[in-house]
């Protein structure tokens, strides 16, 4: 079975239950906590993926470590994942839950890639223009990538607007090569 499909299926189930229990925001906060752990703690990632530990041991770990930190629904969900040996898909589930959460709140996530940190005015301007264009709230993240040389790259969902100097130089190079081949 496709792991992406598993992540989507479990995320939808969690999201729908969160809507029913009116804890969508709290569960999203829990997912952010778990995502941070996955990102920053290699031991936690190993724990999620190791088949050596029994499901009961993993369940006990989740209860003892997260009992007072996470919502009861999140704890029940981690228990369910562990029962079905899907805890290793937690990262995919978190990403899919977050997408459902953004969609639910009429929000999109975008990334502005620049060579230097964008100032507040630029971030505000790009955010306002995107919000007006999309008629949705926009969460804009600024990522720094010196390899683009200058300009910017804007990523929104699966679309990318590349106005970087690097890309412009590549286009010029291709045109020069094509022009020299024609003669």
CSV table of C-alpha atoms in Angstrom, one decimal:
chain,number,residue,atom,x,y,z
A,1,UNK,CA,0.0,0.0,0.0
A,2,UNK,CA,1.2,3.5,-0.8
A,3,UNK,CA,2.5,5.3,2.4
A,4,UNK,CA,1.2,8.6,1.1
A,5,UNK,CA,-2.3,7.1,1.0
A,6,UNK,CA,-1.9,5.8,4.5
A,7,UNK,CA,-0.9,9.2,5.7
A,8,UNK,CA,-3.9,10.9,4.0
A,9,UNK,CA,-6.4,8.3,5.3
A,10,UNK,CA,-5.2,8.5,8.9
A,11,UNK,CA,-4.9,12.4,8.8
A,12,UNK,CA,-8.5,12.6,7.5
A,13,UNK,CA,-9.8,10.3,10.2
A,14,UNK,CA,-8.0,12.4,12.9
A,15,UNK,CA,-9.2,15.7,11.4
A,16,UNK,CA,-12.9,14.6,11.1
A,17,UNK,CA,-12.8,13.4,14.7
A,18,UNK,CA,-11.2,16.7,15.8
A,19,UNK,CA,-14.0,18.6,14.1
A,20,UNK,CA,-16.6,16.4,15.8
A,21,UNK,CA,-14.9,17.0,19.2
A,22,UNK,CA,-14.3,20.7,18.4
A,23,UNK,CA,-10.6,20.4,19.1
A,24,UNK,CA,-9.2,21.1,15.6
A,25,UNK,CA,-6.9,23.9,16.8
A,26,UNK,CA,-5.6,22.0,19.8
A,27,UNK,CA,-4.9,18.9,17.7
A,28,UNK,CA,-3.0,21.0,15.2
A,29,UNK,CA,-0.9,22.3,18.1
A,30,UNK,CA,-0.2,18.8,19.2
A,31,UNK,CA,0.8,17.9,15.6
A,32,UNK,CA,3.3,20.8,15.6
A,33,UNK,CA,4.8,19.5,18.9
A,34,UNK,CA,5.2,16.0,17.4
A,35,UNK,CA,6.6,17.5,14.2
A,36,UNK,CA,9.2,19.4,16.1
A,37,UNK,CA,10.2,16.2,17.9
A,38,UNK,CA,10.5,14.4,14.6
A,39,UNK,CA,12.6,17.2,13.1
A,40,UNK,CA,14.9,17.7,16.1
A,41,UNK,CA,15.2,14.4,17.8
A,42,UNK,CA,16.8,11.4,15.9
A,43,UNK,CA,16.1,9.1,18.9
A,44,UNK,CA,12.4,9.8,18.6
A,45,UNK,CA,12.5,9.0,14.9
A,46,UNK,CA,14.3,5.8,15.6
A,47,UNK,CA,11.7,5.0,18.3
A,48,UNK,CA,8.9,5.5,15.8
A,49,UNK,CA,10.5,3.3,13.1
A,50,UNK,CA,12.0,0.5,15.2
A,51,UNK,CA,10.2,-2.9,15.0
A,52,UNK,CA,12.2,-4.2,18.0
A,53,UNK,CA,9.8,-2.6,20.6
A,54,UNK,CA,6.4,-4.1,21.1
A,55,UNK,CA,3.4,-2.0,20.5
A,56,UNK,CA,2.6,-2.2,24.2
A,57,UNK,CA,6.0,-0.7,25.1
A,58,UNK,CA,5.5,2.1,22.6
A,59,UNK,CA,2.0,2.8,23.9
A,60,UNK,CA,3.3,3.0,27.5
A,61,UNK,CA,6.0,5.4,26.3
A,62,UNK,CA,3.5,7.7,24.6
A,63,UNK,CA,1.3,7.7,27.7
A,64,UNK,CA,4.1,8.4,30.1
A,65,UNK,CA,5.8,11.1,28.1
A,66,UNK,CA,2.8,12.9,26.6
A,67,UNK,CA,0.0,12.4,29.1
A,68,UNK,CA,-0.1,16.0,30.3
A,69,UNK,CA,1.2,17.6,27.1
A,70,UNK,CA,-1.2,16.4,24.4
A,71,UNK,CA,-4.9,16.3,24.0
A,72,UNK,CA,-6.7,13.1,24.9
A,73,UNK,CA,-7.7,12.7,21.2
A,74,UNK,CA,-4.1,12.9,20.2
A,75,UNK,CA,-3.1,10.2,22.8
A,76,UNK,CA,-5.9,7.9,21.6
A,77,UNK,CA,-4.8,8.5,18.0
A,78,UNK,CA,-1.1,7.6,18.9
A,79,UNK,CA,-2.5,4.5,20.6
A,80,UNK,CA,-4.5,3.6,17.5
A,81,UNK,CA,-1.4,4.1,15.2
A,82,UNK,CA,0.7,1.9,17.5
A,83,UNK,CA,-2.0,-0.8,17.6
A,84,UNK,CA,-2.0,-0.9,13.8
A,85,UNK,CA,1.8,-0.5,13.6
A,86,UNK,CA,1.5,2.8,11.7
A,87,UNK,CA,3.5,5.0,14.1
A,88,UNK,CA,6.3,5.1,11.6
A,89,UNK,CA,3.9,7.1,9.3
A,90,UNK,CA,3.4,9.8,11.8
A,91,UNK,CA,5.4,12.4,9.8
A,92,UNK,CA,3.2,11.9,6.7
A,93,UNK,CA,0.1,12.0,8.9
A,94,UNK,CA,1.2,15.3,10.5
A,95,UNK,CA,1.9,16.9,7.1
A,96,UNK,CA,-1.5,15.8,5.8
A,97,UNK,CA,-3.3,16.9,8.9
A,98,UNK,CA,-1.7,20.3,8.6
A,99,UNK,CA,-2.9,20.6,5.0
A,100,UNK,CA,-6.4,19.8,6.1
A,101,UNK,CA,-6.1,22.3,8.9
A,102,UNK,CA,-5.0,25.0,6.5
A,103,UNK,CA,-7.8,24.2,4.1
A,104,UNK,CA,-10.3,24.2,6.9
A,105,UNK,CA,-9.2,27.7,7.8
A,106,UNK,CA,-9.2,29.0,4.2
A,107,UNK,CA,-5.4,29.4,4.4
A,108,UNK,CA,-2.5,28.5,2.1
A,109,UNK,CA,1.1,28.1,2.9
A,110,UNK,CA,3.7,29.8,0.6
A,111,UNK,CA,7.5,30.1,0.6
A,112,UNK,CA,9.4,33.1,-0.6
A,113,UNK,CA,13.0,32.1,-1.4
A,114,UNK,CA,15.6,34.9,-1.4
A,115,UNK,CA,19.3,35.3,-1.2
A,116,UNK,CA,19.0,37.5,1.9
A,117,UNK,CA,16.4,37.6,4.7
A,118,UNK,CA,13.4,39.5,3.3
A,119,UNK,CA,12.4,42.6,5.4
A,120,UNK,CA,9.0,43.0,7.1
A,121,UNK,CA,7.8,45.4,4.4
A,122,UNK,CA,8.5,42.9,1.6
A,123,UNK,CA,6.9,40.0,3.5
A,124,UNK,CA,3.8,42.1,4.2
A,125,UNK,CA,3.5,43.3,0.6
A,126,UNK,CA,3.9,39.8,-0.9
A,127,UNK,CA,1.4,38.4,1.7
A,128,UNK,CA,-1.2,41.1,0.9
A,129,UNK,CA,-0.9,40.6,-2.9
A,130,UNK,CA,-1.2,36.8,-2.6
A,131,UNK,CA,-4.2,37.1,-0.2
A,132,UNK,CA,-5.9,39.5,-2.6
A,133,UNK,CA,-5.2,37.3,-5.6
A,134,UNK,CA,-6.2,34.0,-3.9
A,135,UNK,CA,-8.9,35.4,-1.6
A,136,UNK,CA,-7.4,33.3,1.2
A,137,UNK,CA,-5.2,33.9,4.2
A,138,UNK,CA,-1.6,33.3,3.4
A,139,UNK,CA,1.2,32.0,5.7
A,140,UNK,CA,4.4,33.2,4.1
A,141,UNK,CA,7.7,31.7,5.1
A,142,UNK,CA,11.0,33.3,4.0
A,143,UNK,CA,13.7,30.8,3.1
A,144,UNK,CA,17.2,31.9,2.3
A,145,UNK,CA,19.1,30.2,-0.6
A,146,UNK,CA,22.2,32.0,-1.8
A,147,UNK,CA,22.4,29.7,-4.8
A,148,UNK,CA,19.7,31.7,-6.6
A,149,UNK,CA,22.2,34.6,-6.8
A,150,UNK,CA,19.5,37.3,-6.7
A,151,UNK,CA,15.8,37.9,-7.3
A,152,UNK,CA,13.3,35.5,-5.7
A,153,UNK,CA,11.4,32.2,-6.1
A,154,UNK,CA,7.8,32.0,-4.8
A,155,UNK,CA,6.4,28.6,-4.1
A,156,UNK,CA,2.7,28.1,-3.6
A,157,UNK,CA,1.3,24.6,-3.3
A,158,UNK,CA,2.6,22.8,-6.3
A,159,UNK,CA,3.3,26.0,-8.3
A,160,UNK,CA,6.5,27.9,-8.5
A,161,UNK,CA,7.2,31.4,-9.9
A,162,UNK,CA,11.0,31.7,-10.5
A,163,UNK,CA,12.3,35.2,-10.8
A,164,UNK,CA,15.8,34.3,-9.7
A,165,UNK,CA,19.0,35.6,-11.3
A,166,UNK,CA,20.2,32.0,-11.5
A,167,UNK,CA,17.3,31.0,-13.7
A,168,UNK,CA,17.6,34.1,-15.9
A,169,UNK,CA,21.3,33.3,-16.4
A,170,UNK,CA,20.5,29.7,-17.3
A,171,UNK,CA,18.0,30.9,-19.9
A,172,UNK,CA,20.6,33.3,-21.4
A,173,UNK,CA,23.1,30.4,-21.6
A,174,UNK,CA,20.6,28.1,-23.3
A,175,UNK,CA,19.8,30.9,-25.8
A,176,UNK,CA,23.4,31.5,-26.6
A,177,UNK,CA,24.1,27.8,-27.1
A,178,UNK,CA,21.0,27.5,-29.3
A,179,UNK,CA,22.0,30.6,-31.3
A,180,UNK,CA,25.5,29.3,-31.9
A,181,UNK,CA,24.2,25.9,-33.0
A,182,UNK,CA,22.0,27.5,-35.6
A,183,UNK,CA,24.8,29.2,-37.4
